[in-house]
mmCIF file of C-alpha atoms in Angstrom:
data_model
loop_
_atom_site.group_PDB
_atom_site.id
_atom_site.type_symbol
_atom_site.label_atom_id
_atom_site.label_comp_id
_atom_site.label_asym_id
_atom_site.label_seq_id
_atom_site.Cartn_x
_atom_site.Cartn_y
_atom_site.Cartn_z
ATOM 1 C CA MET Q 1 11.625 33.964 -19.630
ATOM 2 C CA THR Q 2 10.247 30.481 -19.035
ATOM 3 C CA LYS Q 3 6.787 30.350 -17.538
ATOM 4 C CA GLN Q 4 6.422 27.837 -14.719
ATOM 5 C CA TRP Q 5 3.086 26.073 -14.688
ATOM 6 C CA VAL Q 6 1.480 25.463 -11.311
ATOM 7 C CA ARG Q 7 -0.815 22.460 -11.086
ATOM 8 C CA ARG Q 8 -3.814 22.351 -8.813
ATOM 9 C CA GLU Q 9 -2.951 20.644 -5.554
ATOM 10 C CA PRO Q 10 -4.548 17.190 -5.270
ATOM 11 C CA PRO Q 11 -6.768 16.291 -2.296
ATOM 12 C CA ARG Q 12 -4.884 15.713 0.939
ATOM 13 C CA PHE Q 13 -3.588 12.276 1.825
ATOM 14 C CA LEU Q 14 -5.796 10.304 4.220
ATOM 15 C CA ALA Q 15 -4.154 7.952 6.691
ATOM 16 C CA VAL Q 16 -5.122 4.293 6.186
ATOM 17 C CA GLU Q 17 -3.784 0.870 7.028
ATOM 18 C CA VAL Q 18 -3.975 -2.503 5.360
ATOM 19 C CA ALA Q 19 -6.872 -4.654 6.540
ATOM 20 C CA ALA Q 20 -6.512 -7.610 4.166
ATOM 21 C CA VAL Q 21 -4.836 -8.793 0.961
ATOM 22 C CA GLU Q 22 -6.697 -11.096 -1.441
ATOM 23 C CA VAL Q 23 -5.298 -12.875 -4.491
ATOM 24 C CA ARG Q 24 -7.652 -12.266 -7.430
ATOM 25 C CA SER Q 25 -5.359 -13.866 -10.004
ATOM 26 C CA PRO Q 26 -1.647 -14.711 -10.233
ATOM 27 C CA ARG Q 27 -1.209 -11.165 -11.565
ATOM 28 C CA LEU Q 28 -3.706 -9.204 -9.457
ATOM 29 C CA LEU Q 29 -3.968 -8.531 -5.726
ATOM 30 C CA ARG Q 30 -6.849 -6.799 -3.980
ATOM 31 C CA VAL Q 31 -5.704 -4.748 -0.992
ATOM 32 C CA THR Q 32 -8.390 -3.643 1.466
ATOM 33 C CA PHE Q 33 -7.681 -0.489 3.457
ATOM 34 C CA THR Q 34 -9.355 0.890 6.564
ATOM 35 C CA GLY Q 35 -9.161 4.284 8.197
ATOM 36 C CA ALA Q 36 -11.457 6.756 9.904
ATOM 37 C CA ASP Q 37 -10.535 9.399 7.312
ATOM 38 C CA LEU Q 38 -12.056 7.248 4.552
ATOM 39 C CA ARG Q 39 -15.470 8.097 6.010
ATOM 40 C CA ASP Q 40 -14.886 11.680 4.898
ATOM 41 C CA MET Q 41 -13.663 10.894 1.377
ATOM 42 C CA GLU Q 42 -16.305 11.779 -1.177
ATOM 43 C CA PRO Q 43 -18.011 8.908 -3.015
ATOM 44 C CA SER Q 44 -16.883 8.789 -6.630
ATOM 45 C CA LEU Q 45 -18.306 8.107 -10.050
ATOM 46 C CA PRO Q 46 -17.346 4.763 -11.614
ATOM 47 C CA ALA Q 47 -13.851 4.494 -13.147
ATOM 48 C CA ALA Q 48 -12.541 7.284 -10.916
ATOM 49 C CA SER Q 49 -9.015 7.366 -9.485
ATOM 50 C CA VAL Q 50 -7.165 7.766 -6.210
ATOM 51 C CA ARG Q 51 -3.480 8.122 -5.407
ATOM 52 C CA LEU Q 52 -1.945 5.489 -3.165
ATOM 53 C CA LEU Q 53 1.124 6.421 -1.104
ATOM 54 C CA VAL Q 54 3.189 3.619 0.444
ATOM 55 C CA PRO Q 55 6.456 3.655 2.414
ATOM 56 C CA SER Q 56 9.555 4.171 0.300
ATOM 57 C CA HIS Q 57 11.465 1.024 -0.612
ATOM 58 C CA GLY Q 58 13.435 -0.423 2.273
ATOM 59 C CA THR Q 59 11.564 1.500 4.950
ATOM 60 C CA GLY Q 60 8.526 0.630 6.992
ATOM 61 C CA ALA Q 61 7.730 4.195 7.932
ATOM 62 C CA LEU Q 62 5.260 6.258 5.929
ATOM 63 C CA VAL Q 63 6.283 9.870 5.296
ATOM 64 C CA VAL Q 64 3.618 12.134 3.813
ATOM 65 C CA PRO Q 65 5.141 14.287 1.051
ATOM 66 C CA THR Q 66 4.643 17.982 0.380
ATOM 67 C CA TRP Q 67 3.097 19.419 -2.786
ATOM 68 C CA ASN Q 68 5.512 21.891 -4.411
ATOM 69 C CA GLY Q 69 3.134 23.240 -7.030
ATOM 70 C CA ASN Q 70 3.982 20.593 -9.586
ATOM 71 C CA GLU Q 71 4.600 17.286 -7.788
ATOM 72 C CA PHE Q 72 4.839 15.616 -4.409
ATOM 73 C CA LEU Q 73 8.308 15.521 -2.813
ATOM 74 C CA LEU Q 74 9.667 14.051 0.409
ATOM 75 C CA PRO Q 75 11.633 16.231 2.856
ATOM 76 C CA ASP Q 76 14.947 15.085 1.317
ATOM 77 C CA GLY Q 77 13.798 16.135 -2.161
ATOM 78 C CA SER Q 78 13.195 12.617 -3.442
ATOM 79 C CA ARG Q 79 9.968 11.429 -5.023
ATOM 80 C CA PRO Q 80 7.653 9.306 -2.875
ATOM 81 C CA THR Q 81 6.195 5.984 -3.995
ATOM 82 C CA ILE Q 82 2.786 7.002 -5.336
ATOM 83 C CA ARG Q 83 0.638 5.223 -7.908
ATOM 84 C CA THR Q 84 -2.891 5.770 -9.198
ATOM 85 C CA TYR Q 85 -5.664 3.180 -8.880
ATOM 86 C CA THR Q 86 -9.409 2.746 -9.313
ATOM 87 C CA PRO Q 87 -11.230 3.026 -5.951
ATOM 88 C CA LEU Q 88 -13.468 -0.004 -5.373
ATOM 89 C CA ASN Q 89 -16.164 -0.853 -2.820
ATOM 90 C CA HIS Q 90 -15.785 2.419 -0.923
ATOM 91 C CA ASP Q 91 -17.785 2.048 2.295
ATOM 92 C CA THR Q 92 -17.926 5.451 3.963
ATOM 93 C CA GLY Q 93 -19.763 4.106 7.001
ATOM 94 C CA ALA Q 94 -17.118 1.480 7.730
ATOM 95 C CA GLY Q 95 -14.171 3.534 6.484
ATOM 96 C CA ARG Q 96 -13.078 0.848 4.008
ATOM 97 C CA LEU Q 97 -11.783 0.884 0.447
ATOM 98 C CA ASP Q 98 -10.394 -1.723 -1.965
ATOM 99 C CA LEU Q 99 -7.659 -1.235 -4.571
ATOM 100 C CA ASP Q 100 -6.636 -3.850 -7.133
ATOM 101 C CA VAL Q 101 -2.878 -3.885 -7.793
ATOM 102 C CA VAL Q 102 -1.450 -5.438 -10.957
ATOM 103 C CA LEU Q 103 1.699 -7.432 -10.253
ATOM 104 C CA HIS Q 104 4.549 -6.739 -12.667
ATOM 105 C CA GLU Q 105 8.320 -6.936 -12.538
ATOM 106 C CA GLY Q 106 9.956 -3.832 -11.133
ATOM 107 C CA GLY Q 107 6.734 -2.340 -9.791
ATOM 108 C CA ALA Q 108 7.348 -0.568 -6.494
ATOM 109 C CA VAL Q 109 3.758 -0.767 -5.257
ATOM 110 C CA ALA Q 110 3.404 -4.275 -6.686
ATOM 111 C CA ALA Q 111 6.375 -5.366 -4.553
ATOM 112 C CA TRP Q 112 4.911 -3.579 -1.538
ATOM 113 C CA ALA Q 113 1.498 -5.208 -2.021
ATOM 114 C CA GLN Q 114 3.015 -8.684 -2.226
ATOM 115 C CA GLY Q 115 4.562 -8.198 1.207
ATOM 116 C CA ALA Q 116 1.745 -6.169 2.759
ATOM 117 C CA ALA Q 117 0.176 -7.351 6.008
ATOM 118 C CA PRO Q 118 -2.716 -6.136 8.172
ATOM 119 C CA GLY Q 119 -1.747 -2.992 10.039
ATOM 120 C CA ASP Q 120 0.800 -1.755 7.474
ATOM 121 C CA PRO Q 121 0.510 2.026 6.965
ATOM 122 C CA ALA Q 122 -0.386 3.778 3.728
ATOM 123 C CA ALA Q 123 -2.259 6.902 2.610
ATOM 124 C CA ILE Q 124 -4.856 7.648 -0.045
ATOM 125 C CA SER Q 125 -5.673 10.898 -1.865
ATOM 126 C CA GLY Q 126 -8.761 11.435 -3.978
ATOM 127 C CA PRO Q 127 -11.018 10.784 -5.627
ATOM 128 C CA GLY Q 128 -10.150 12.051 -9.098
ATOM 129 C CA ARG Q 129 -12.422 12.306 -12.107
ATOM 130 C CA GLY Q 130 -14.757 9.446 -12.891
ATOM 131 C CA TYR Q 131 -17.015 8.521 -15.791
ATOM 132 C CA GLU Q 132 -20.489 10.037 -15.956
ATOM 133 C CA ILE Q 133 -22.911 7.585 -17.557
ATOM 134 C CA ASP Q 134 -25.351 9.120 -20.039
ATOM 135 C CA PRO Q 135 -28.739 7.410 -19.556
ATOM 136 C CA ALA Q 136 -29.640 8.116 -23.200
ATOM 137 C CA VAL Q 137 -26.774 5.990 -24.606
ATOM 138 C CA THR Q 138 -27.783 2.444 -25.591
ATOM 139 C CA SER Q 139 -24.447 0.982 -26.738
ATOM 140 C CA TYR Q 140 -20.958 0.967 -25.203
ATOM 141 C CA VAL Q 141 -17.487 -0.311 -26.019
ATOM 142 C CA LEU Q 142 -15.197 -0.821 -23.005
ATOM 143 C CA ALA Q 143 -11.562 -1.528 -23.888
ATOM 144 C CA GLY Q 144 -8.579 -1.900 -21.594
ATOM 145 C CA ASP Q 145 -5.606 -3.904 -20.388
ATOM 146 C CA GLU Q 146 -5.040 -5.479 -16.977
ATOM 147 C CA ALA Q 147 -4.636 -2.100 -15.283
ATOM 148 C CA ALA Q 148 -8.082 -1.107 -16.572
ATOM 149 C CA LEU Q 149 -9.911 -4.268 -15.451
ATOM 150 C CA PRO Q 150 -11.022 -2.782 -12.090
ATOM 151 C CA ALA Q 151 -12.554 0.226 -13.857
ATOM 152 C CA ILE Q 152 -14.170 -1.957 -16.536
ATOM 153 C CA GLY Q 153 -15.703 -4.125 -13.832
ATOM 154 C CA GLN Q 154 -17.029 -1.075 -12.047
ATOM 155 C CA LEU Q 155 -18.544 0.297 -15.256
ATOM 156 C CA LEU Q 156 -20.293 -3.028 -15.895
ATOM 157 C CA GLU Q 157 -21.830 -2.750 -12.433
ATOM 158 C CA HIS Q 158 -23.139 0.759 -13.116
ATOM 159 C CA LEU Q 159 -24.255 0.600 -16.760
ATOM 160 C CA PRO Q 160 -28.008 0.042 -17.180
ATOM 161 C CA ALA Q 161 -28.933 -3.590 -17.838
ATOM 162 C CA SER Q 162 -30.743 -2.535 -21.018
ATOM 163 C CA VAL Q 163 -27.634 -1.338 -22.900
ATOM 164 C CA GLU Q 164 -25.403 -3.389 -25.198
ATOM 165 C CA VAL Q 165 -21.761 -3.554 -24.080
ATOM 166 C CA GLN Q 166 -18.715 -4.838 -25.943
ATOM 167 C CA VAL Q 167 -15.812 -5.529 -23.582
ATOM 168 C CA LEU Q 168 -12.327 -5.919 -25.076
ATOM 169 C CA ALA Q 169 -9.826 -6.921 -22.386
ATOM 170 C CA GLU Q 170 -6.111 -7.526 -23.022
ATOM 171 C CA VAL Q 171 -4.096 -9.694 -20.647
ATOM 172 C CA ALA Q 172 -0.424 -10.624 -20.695
ATOM 173 C CA SER Q 173 -1.261 -14.273 -19.974
ATOM 174 C CA PRO Q 174 -4.477 -16.326 -19.758
ATOM 175 C CA ASP Q 175 -4.153 -16.698 -15.975
ATOM 176 C CA ALA Q 176 -4.659 -12.927 -15.651
ATOM 177 C CA ARG Q 177 -8.312 -13.245 -16.652
ATOM 178 C CA ILE Q 178 -10.695 -12.528 -13.798
ATOM 179 C CA GLU Q 179 -14.422 -12.900 -13.347
ATOM 180 C CA LEU Q 180 -16.046 -9.605 -14.306
ATOM 181 C CA PRO Q 181 -19.439 -8.510 -12.965
ATOM 182 C CA ALA Q 182 -22.365 -10.022 -14.831
ATOM 183 C CA HIS Q 183 -24.217 -7.721 -17.224
ATOM 184 C CA ARG Q 184 -27.142 -8.922 -19.307
ATOM 185 C CA GLY Q 185 -26.088 -7.045 -22.435
ATOM 186 C CA ALA Q 186 -22.326 -7.594 -22.233
ATOM 187 C CA THR Q 187 -20.127 -9.568 -24.611
ATOM 188 C CA ILE Q 188 -16.639 -10.074 -23.187
ATOM 189 C CA THR Q 189 -13.689 -10.806 -25.446
ATOM 190 C CA TRP Q 190 -10.375 -11.712 -23.793
ATOM 191 C CA LEU Q 191 -7.284 -10.790 -25.805
ATOM 192 C CA ASP Q 192 -4.046 -12.630 -25.035
ATOM 193 C CA LEU Q 193 -1.013 -10.458 -25.746
ATOM 194 C CA PRO Q 194 1.482 -12.460 -27.859
ATOM 195 C CA PRO Q 195 4.835 -13.067 -26.127
ATOM 196 C CA GLY Q 196 7.232 -10.213 -26.855
ATOM 197 C CA ALA Q 197 4.567 -7.954 -28.339
ATOM 198 C CA PRO Q 198 4.369 -4.347 -27.083
ATOM 199 C CA ALA Q 199 1.743 -3.768 -24.398
ATOM 200 C CA GLY Q 200 -1.543 -2.797 -25.986
ATOM 201 C CA ASP Q 201 -0.914 -4.348 -29.412
ATOM 202 C CA ALA Q 202 -3.746 -6.863 -29.145
ATOM 203 C CA LEU Q 203 -6.077 -4.234 -27.713
ATOM 204 C CA VAL Q 204 -5.370 -1.679 -30.446
ATOM 205 C CA ALA Q 205 -5.981 -4.310 -33.139
ATOM 206 C CA ALA Q 206 -9.248 -5.388 -31.506
ATOM 207 C CA VAL Q 207 -10.536 -1.824 -31.252
ATOM 208 C CA ALA Q 208 -9.634 -1.224 -34.911
ATOM 209 C CA ALA Q 209 -11.536 -4.369 -35.942
ATOM 210 C CA ALA Q 210 -14.551 -3.820 -33.689
ATOM 211 C CA GLU Q 211 -17.959 -2.890 -35.068
ATOM 212 C CA ILE Q 212 -18.781 0.309 -33.234
ATOM 213 C CA PRO Q 213 -22.339 1.602 -33.763
ATOM 214 C CA ALA Q 214 -22.538 5.253 -34.818
ATOM 215 C CA ASP Q 215 -24.235 6.233 -31.562
ATOM 216 C CA ALA Q 216 -22.050 4.112 -29.275
ATOM 217 C CA HIS Q 217 -19.879 5.556 -26.542
ATOM 218 C CA VAL Q 218 -16.352 4.269 -26.067
ATOM 219 C CA TRP Q 219 -14.367 4.049 -22.835
ATOM 220 C CA ALA Q 220 -10.766 2.880 -23.246
ATOM 221 C CA ALA Q 221 -7.713 2.861 -20.988
ATOM 222 C CA GLY Q 222 -4.304 1.245 -20.813
ATOM 223 C CA GLU Q 223 -0.650 1.771 -21.689
ATOM 224 C CA ALA Q 224 -0.031 5.353 -22.840
ATOM 225 C CA ALA Q 225 1.463 4.631 -26.283
ATOM 226 C CA ALA Q 226 -1.276 2.127 -27.084
ATOM 227 C CA VAL Q 227 -3.909 4.599 -25.928
ATOM 228 C CA GLN Q 228 -2.480 7.218 -28.293
ATOM 229 C CA ARG Q 229 -2.861 4.757 -31.160
ATOM 230 C CA MET Q 230 -6.451 4.023 -30.159
ATOM 231 C CA ARG Q 231 -7.199 7.715 -29.856
ATOM 232 C CA LYS Q 232 -5.856 8.377 -33.372
ATOM 233 C CA HIS Q 233 -7.850 5.489 -34.811
ATOM 234 C CA LEU Q 234 -11.100 6.479 -33.122
ATOM 235 C CA PHE Q 235 -10.967 10.213 -33.705
ATOM 236 C CA GLU Q 236 -9.000 10.605 -36.933
ATOM 237 C CA GLU Q 237 -9.557 7.397 -38.865
ATOM 238 C CA ARG Q 238 -13.000 6.298 -37.745
ATOM 239 C CA GLY Q 239 -14.441 9.741 -37.039
ATOM 240 C CA VAL Q 240 -15.874 8.967 -33.608
ATOM 241 C CA GLY Q 241 -17.078 12.180 -31.998
ATOM 242 C CA ARG Q 242 -14.900 13.382 -29.147
ATOM 243 C CA SER Q 243 -17.928 13.653 -26.892
ATOM 244 C CA GLN Q 244 -18.546 9.933 -27.508
ATOM 245 C CA ALA Q 245 -15.163 8.621 -26.382
ATOM 246 C CA THR Q 246 -13.147 8.704 -23.159
ATOM 247 C CA VAL Q 247 -9.609 7.428 -23.761
ATOM 248 C CA ARG Q 248 -7.113 7.465 -20.888
ATOM 249 C CA GLY Q 249 -3.495 6.506 -20.447
ATOM 250 C CA TYR Q 250 -3.202 4.580 -17.185
ATOM 251 C CA TRP Q 251 0.513 3.782 -17.302
ATOM 252 C CA LYS Q 252 3.591 4.172 -19.506
ATOM 253 C CA HIS Q 253 5.908 1.346 -20.470
ATOM 254 C CA GLY Q 254 9.385 1.861 -18.999
ATOM 255 C CA ARG Q 255 8.398 4.750 -16.769
ATOM 256 C CA VAL Q 256 8.900 4.576 -13.025
ATOM 257 C CA GLY Q 257 6.847 6.983 -10.954
ATOM 258 C CA ASP Q 258 3.387 8.448 -10.555
#
């Protein structure tokens, strides 16, 4: 008999609408959302996550899906267009929230964001787990690709000014570089992914070559296969303690869906 696992139901979807769309780079859009329900969403730790629901392709109407114990499904049994993002600039008083959307070929939410206009409907669920900063840690390594840049920026804003921070940021092209928040102890290294190379290759190589102090904490995120390689290097080859490293897969090459 096969045991069916039941996942905990995520927070309910909150109704929002687009307030503005800002171009941060040729590969990154910032979408600002407003909605009275955002006043009730709990503030999150840095590098947290929310789910963004947008209308299915070809429709302008937003249908809120139902949780079936394992995933969200629309009334016709199809999967809704949901992606996960880092919540930015959450203003509970004003009911506002920003999400940065990476533009890439074939991305359903990327295509939606490029055509989004003020008043367009959407919904947000969250927040999910964030990163709890240990005030006793004096050195950090932050590593990620373009999808992780919003979280890296948020961490730079929250890390104490007294700590040393190495930032390793991979981008698919130089024009994807953005201005990250200033931090007195931060050294930022931009890594250009060679044409045709698998996503994460430059990042994995940079993490492997980095000098990581014995007491440093590591936060890394990006493409799932690359993250697995970083996790193996950090934990198995370098012997970094598991309590010292947070390594998260943010997306998977070739996979469509949440």
